[in-house]
């Protein structure tokens, strides 16, 4: 039996835990994944760190498929969309406590990988990118 990804469930729980401990939740996102809508001028090394605290964003929804919210970047109001597989980490800004997730292909990417593998060979897992680098954002 195939189960759905637990990433969104864990992210929601960690978000609440971080807030309950009076800390600021930040997420690290793979900005180049399909479906990610973030301000590209703030992307560094293919990643973007976003403050998702209630004082920084509006209408936050950590759904099973997407994380979406409204935020302001450089004075512009934007709607941010992050497919859950593009979520690399969620952590407290004050102390770095949280979780880093393993790279997970999107369904379309997984189908493309499977289509490339001949039927007579066992499927090979996709290559994992290097470990994400977290840094304190002040």
PDB file of N, CA, C and O in Angstrom, residues 94-121:
ATOM      1  N   UNK A  94      15.441  31.565  15.688  1.00  0.00           N
ATOM      2  CA  UNK A  94      16.211  31.931  16.871  1.00  0.00           C
ATOM      3  C   UNK A  94      17.275  30.903  17.264  1.00  0.00           C
ATOM      4  O   UNK A  94      18.319  31.262  17.808  1.00  0.00           O
ATOM      5  N   UNK A  95      17.004  29.614  17.018  1.00  0.00           N
ATOM      6  CA  UNK A  95      17.942  28.596  17.480  1.00  0.00           C
ATOM      7  C   UNK A  95      18.229  27.497  16.449  1.00  0.00           C
ATOM      8  O   UNK A  95      18.990  26.573  16.724  1.00  0.00           O
ATOM      9  N   UNK A  96      17.594  27.565  15.275  1.00  0.00           N
ATOM     10  CA  UNK A  96      17.842  26.590  14.224  1.00  0.00           C
ATOM     11  C   UNK A  96      17.173  25.244  14.424  1.00  0.00           C
ATOM     12  O   UNK A  96      17.355  24.341  13.608  1.00  0.00           O
ATOM     13  N   UNK A  97      16.396  25.082  15.496  1.00  0.00           N
ATOM     14  CA  UNK A  97      15.742  23.795  15.732  1.00  0.00           C
ATOM     15  C   UNK A  97      14.599  23.595  14.756  1.00  0.00           C
ATOM     16  O   UNK A  97      13.821  24.513  14.501  1.00  0.00           O
ATOM     17  N   UNK A  98      14.507  22.404  14.206  1.00  0.00           N
ATOM     18  CA  UNK A  98      13.470  22.083  13.250  1.00  0.00           C
ATOM     19  C   UNK A  98      13.854  20.817  12.516  1.00  0.00           C
ATOM     20  O   UNK A  98      14.394  19.892  13.112  1.00  0.00           O
ATOM     21  N   UNK A  99      13.595  20.782  11.205  1.00  0.00           N
ATOM     22  CA  UNK A  99      13.867  19.576  10.438  1.00  0.00           C
ATOM     23  C   UNK A  99      14.283  19.911   9.019  1.00  0.00           C
ATOM     24  O   UNK A  99      13.717  20.810   8.397  1.00  0.00           O
ATOM     25  N   UNK A 100      15.276  19.164   8.532  1.00  0.00           N
ATOM     26  CA  UNK A 100      15.695  19.226   7.129  1.00  0.00           C
ATOM     27  C   UNK A 100      15.125  17.974   6.465  1.00  0.00           C
ATOM     28  O   UNK A 100      15.239  16.874   7.009  1.00  0.00           O
ATOM     29  N   UNK A 101      14.502  18.156   5.299  1.00  0.00           N
ATOM     30  CA  UNK A 101      13.878  17.041   4.586  1.00  0.00           C
ATOM     31  C   UNK A 101      14.785  16.541   3.468  1.00  0.00           C
ATOM     32  O   UNK A 101      15.510  17.318   2.855  1.00  0.00           O
ATOM     33  N   UNK A 102      14.682  15.252   3.165  1.00  0.00           N
ATOM     34  CA  UNK A 102      15.382  14.688   2.014  1.00  0.00           C
ATOM     35  C   UNK A 102      14.725  15.184   0.743  1.00  0.00           C
ATOM     36  O   UNK A 102      13.532  15.472   0.725  1.00  0.00           O
ATOM     37  N   UNK A 103      15.489  15.274  -0.322  1.00  0.00           N
ATOM     38  CA  UNK A 103      14.944  15.683  -1.612  1.00  0.00           C
ATOM     39  C   UNK A 103      13.894  14.667  -2.041  1.00  0.00           C
ATOM     40  O   UNK A 103      14.072  13.471  -1.887  1.00  0.00           O
ATOM     41  N   UNK A 104      12.788  15.187  -2.566  1.00  0.00           N
ATOM     42  CA  UNK A 104      11.676  14.338  -2.994  1.00  0.00           C
ATOM     43  C   UNK A 104      11.225  14.800  -4.375  1.00  0.00           C
ATOM     44  O   UNK A 104      10.908  15.968  -4.557  1.00  0.00           O
ATOM     45  N   UNK A 105      11.215  13.909  -5.366  1.00  0.00           N
ATOM     46  CA  UNK A 105      10.801  14.353  -6.705  1.00  0.00           C
ATOM     47  C   UNK A 105       9.304  14.651  -6.741  1.00  0.00           C
ATOM     48  O   UNK A 105       8.524  14.027  -6.031  1.00  0.00           O
ATOM     49  N   UNK A 106       8.925  15.617  -7.575  1.00  0.00           N
ATOM     50  CA  UNK A 106       7.515  15.864  -7.828  1.00  0.00           C
ATOM     51  C   UNK A 106       6.972  14.687  -8.620  1.00  0.00           C
ATOM     52  O   UNK A 106       7.718  13.975  -9.279  1.00  0.00           O
ATOM     53  N   UNK A 107       5.661  14.470  -8.596  1.00  0.00           N
ATOM     54  CA  UNK A 107       5.067  13.343  -9.309  1.00  0.00           C
ATOM     55  C   UNK A 107       5.444  13.353 -10.782  1.00  0.00           C
ATOM     56  O   UNK A 107       5.784  12.325 -11.342  1.00  0.00           O
ATOM     57  N   UNK A 108       5.387  14.529 -11.426  1.00  0.00           N
ATOM     58  CA  UNK A 108       5.714  14.614 -12.845  1.00  0.00           C
ATOM     59  C   UNK A 108       7.170  14.227 -13.078  1.00  0.00           C
ATOM     60  O   UNK A 108       7.495  13.542 -14.020  1.00  0.00           O
ATOM     61  N   UNK A 109       8.062  14.691 -12.176  1.00  0.00           N
ATOM     62  CA  UNK A 109       9.475  14.365 -12.312  1.00  0.00           C
ATOM     63  C   UNK A 109       9.689  12.876 -12.094  1.00  0.00           C
ATOM     64  O   UNK A 109      10.481  12.244 -12.776  1.00  0.00           O
ATOM     65  N   UNK A 110       8.974  12.287 -11.141  1.00  0.00           N
ATOM     66  CA  UNK A 110       9.101  10.859 -10.878  1.00  0.00           C
ATOM     67  C   UNK A 110       8.622  10.061 -12.083  1.00  0.00           C
ATOM     68  O   UNK A 110       9.237   9.058 -12.456  1.00  0.00           O
ATOM     69  N   UNK A 111       7.529  10.497 -12.722  1.00  0.00           N
ATOM     70  CA  UNK A 111       7.026   9.814 -13.918  1.00  0.00           C
ATOM     71  C   UNK A 111       8.033   9.921 -15.052  1.00  0.00           C
ATOM     72  O   UNK A 111       8.251   8.958 -15.783  1.00  0.00           O
ATOM     73  N   UNK A 112       8.676  11.101 -15.204  1.00  0.00           N
ATOM     74  CA  UNK A 112       9.675  11.274 -16.250  1.00  0.00           C
ATOM     75  C   UNK A 112      10.871  10.360 -16.010  1.00  0.00           C
ATOM     76  O   UNK A 112      11.402   9.759 -16.931  1.00  0.00           O
ATOM     77  N   UNK A 113      11.275  10.220 -14.764  1.00  0.00           N
ATOM     78  CA  UNK A 113      12.400   9.352 -14.420  1.00  0.00           C
ATOM     79  C   UNK A 113      12.033   7.905 -14.752  1.00  0.00           C
ATOM     80  O   UNK A 113      12.809   7.174 -15.346  1.00  0.00           O
ATOM     81  N   UNK A 114      10.821   7.482 -14.376  1.00  0.00           N
ATOM     82  CA  UNK A 114      10.379   6.123 -14.657  1.00  0.00           C
ATOM     83  C   UNK A 114      10.300   5.869 -16.156  1.00  0.00           C
ATOM     84  O   UNK A 114      10.603   4.785 -16.623  1.00  0.00           O
ATOM     85  N   UNK A 115       9.871   6.869 -16.932  1.00  0.00           N
ATOM     86  CA  UNK A 115       9.737   6.711 -18.382  1.00  0.00           C
ATOM     87  C   UNK A 115      11.097   6.513 -19.041  1.00  0.00           C
ATOM     88  O   UNK A 115      11.192   5.884 -20.095  1.00  0.00           O
ATOM     89  N   UNK A 116      12.160   7.037 -18.421  1.00  0.00           N
ATOM     90  CA  UNK A 116      13.498   6.929 -18.993  1.00  0.00           C
ATOM     91  C   UNK A 116      14.145   5.581 -18.723  1.00  0.00           C
ATOM     92  O   UNK A 116      15.113   5.210 -19.376  1.00  0.00           O
ATOM     93  N   UNK A 117      13.632   4.803 -17.769  1.00  0.00           N
ATOM     94  CA  UNK A 117      14.233   3.534 -17.387  1.00  0.00           C
ATOM     95  C   UNK A 117      13.632   2.423 -18.241  1.00  0.00           C
ATOM     96  O   UNK A 117      12.417   2.251 -18.282  1.00  0.00           O
ATOM     97  N   UNK A 118      14.470   1.644 -18.940  1.00  0.00           N
ATOM     98  CA  UNK A 118      13.932   0.516 -19.717  1.00  0.00           C
ATOM     99  C   UNK A 118      13.265  -0.501 -18.791  1.00  0.00           C
ATOM    100  O   UNK A 118      13.657  -0.654 -17.633  1.00  0.00           O
ATOM    101  N   UNK A 119      12.254  -1.210 -19.324  1.00  0.00           N
ATOM    102  CA  UNK A 119      11.489  -2.161 -18.520  1.00  0.00           C
ATOM    103  C   UNK A 119      12.329  -3.314 -17.987  1.00  0.00           C
ATOM    104  O   UNK A 119      12.010  -3.888 -16.958  1.00  0.00           O
ATOM    105  N   UNK A 120      13.410  -3.701 -18.669  1.00  0.00           N
ATOM    106  CA  UNK A 120      14.197  -4.842 -18.239  1.00  0.00           C
ATOM    107  C   UNK A 120      15.205  -4.508 -17.136  1.00  0.00           C
ATOM    108  O   UNK A 120      15.857  -5.390 -16.606  1.00  0.00           O
ATOM    109  N   UNK A 121      15.331  -3.226 -16.764  1.00  0.00           N
ATOM    110  CA  UNK A 121      16.245  -2.835 -15.699  1.00  0.00           C
ATOM    111  C   UNK A 121      15.443  -2.346 -14.498  1.00  0.00           C
ATOM    112  O   UNK A 121      14.421  -1.685 -14.651  1.00  0.00           O
TER     113      UNK A 121
END
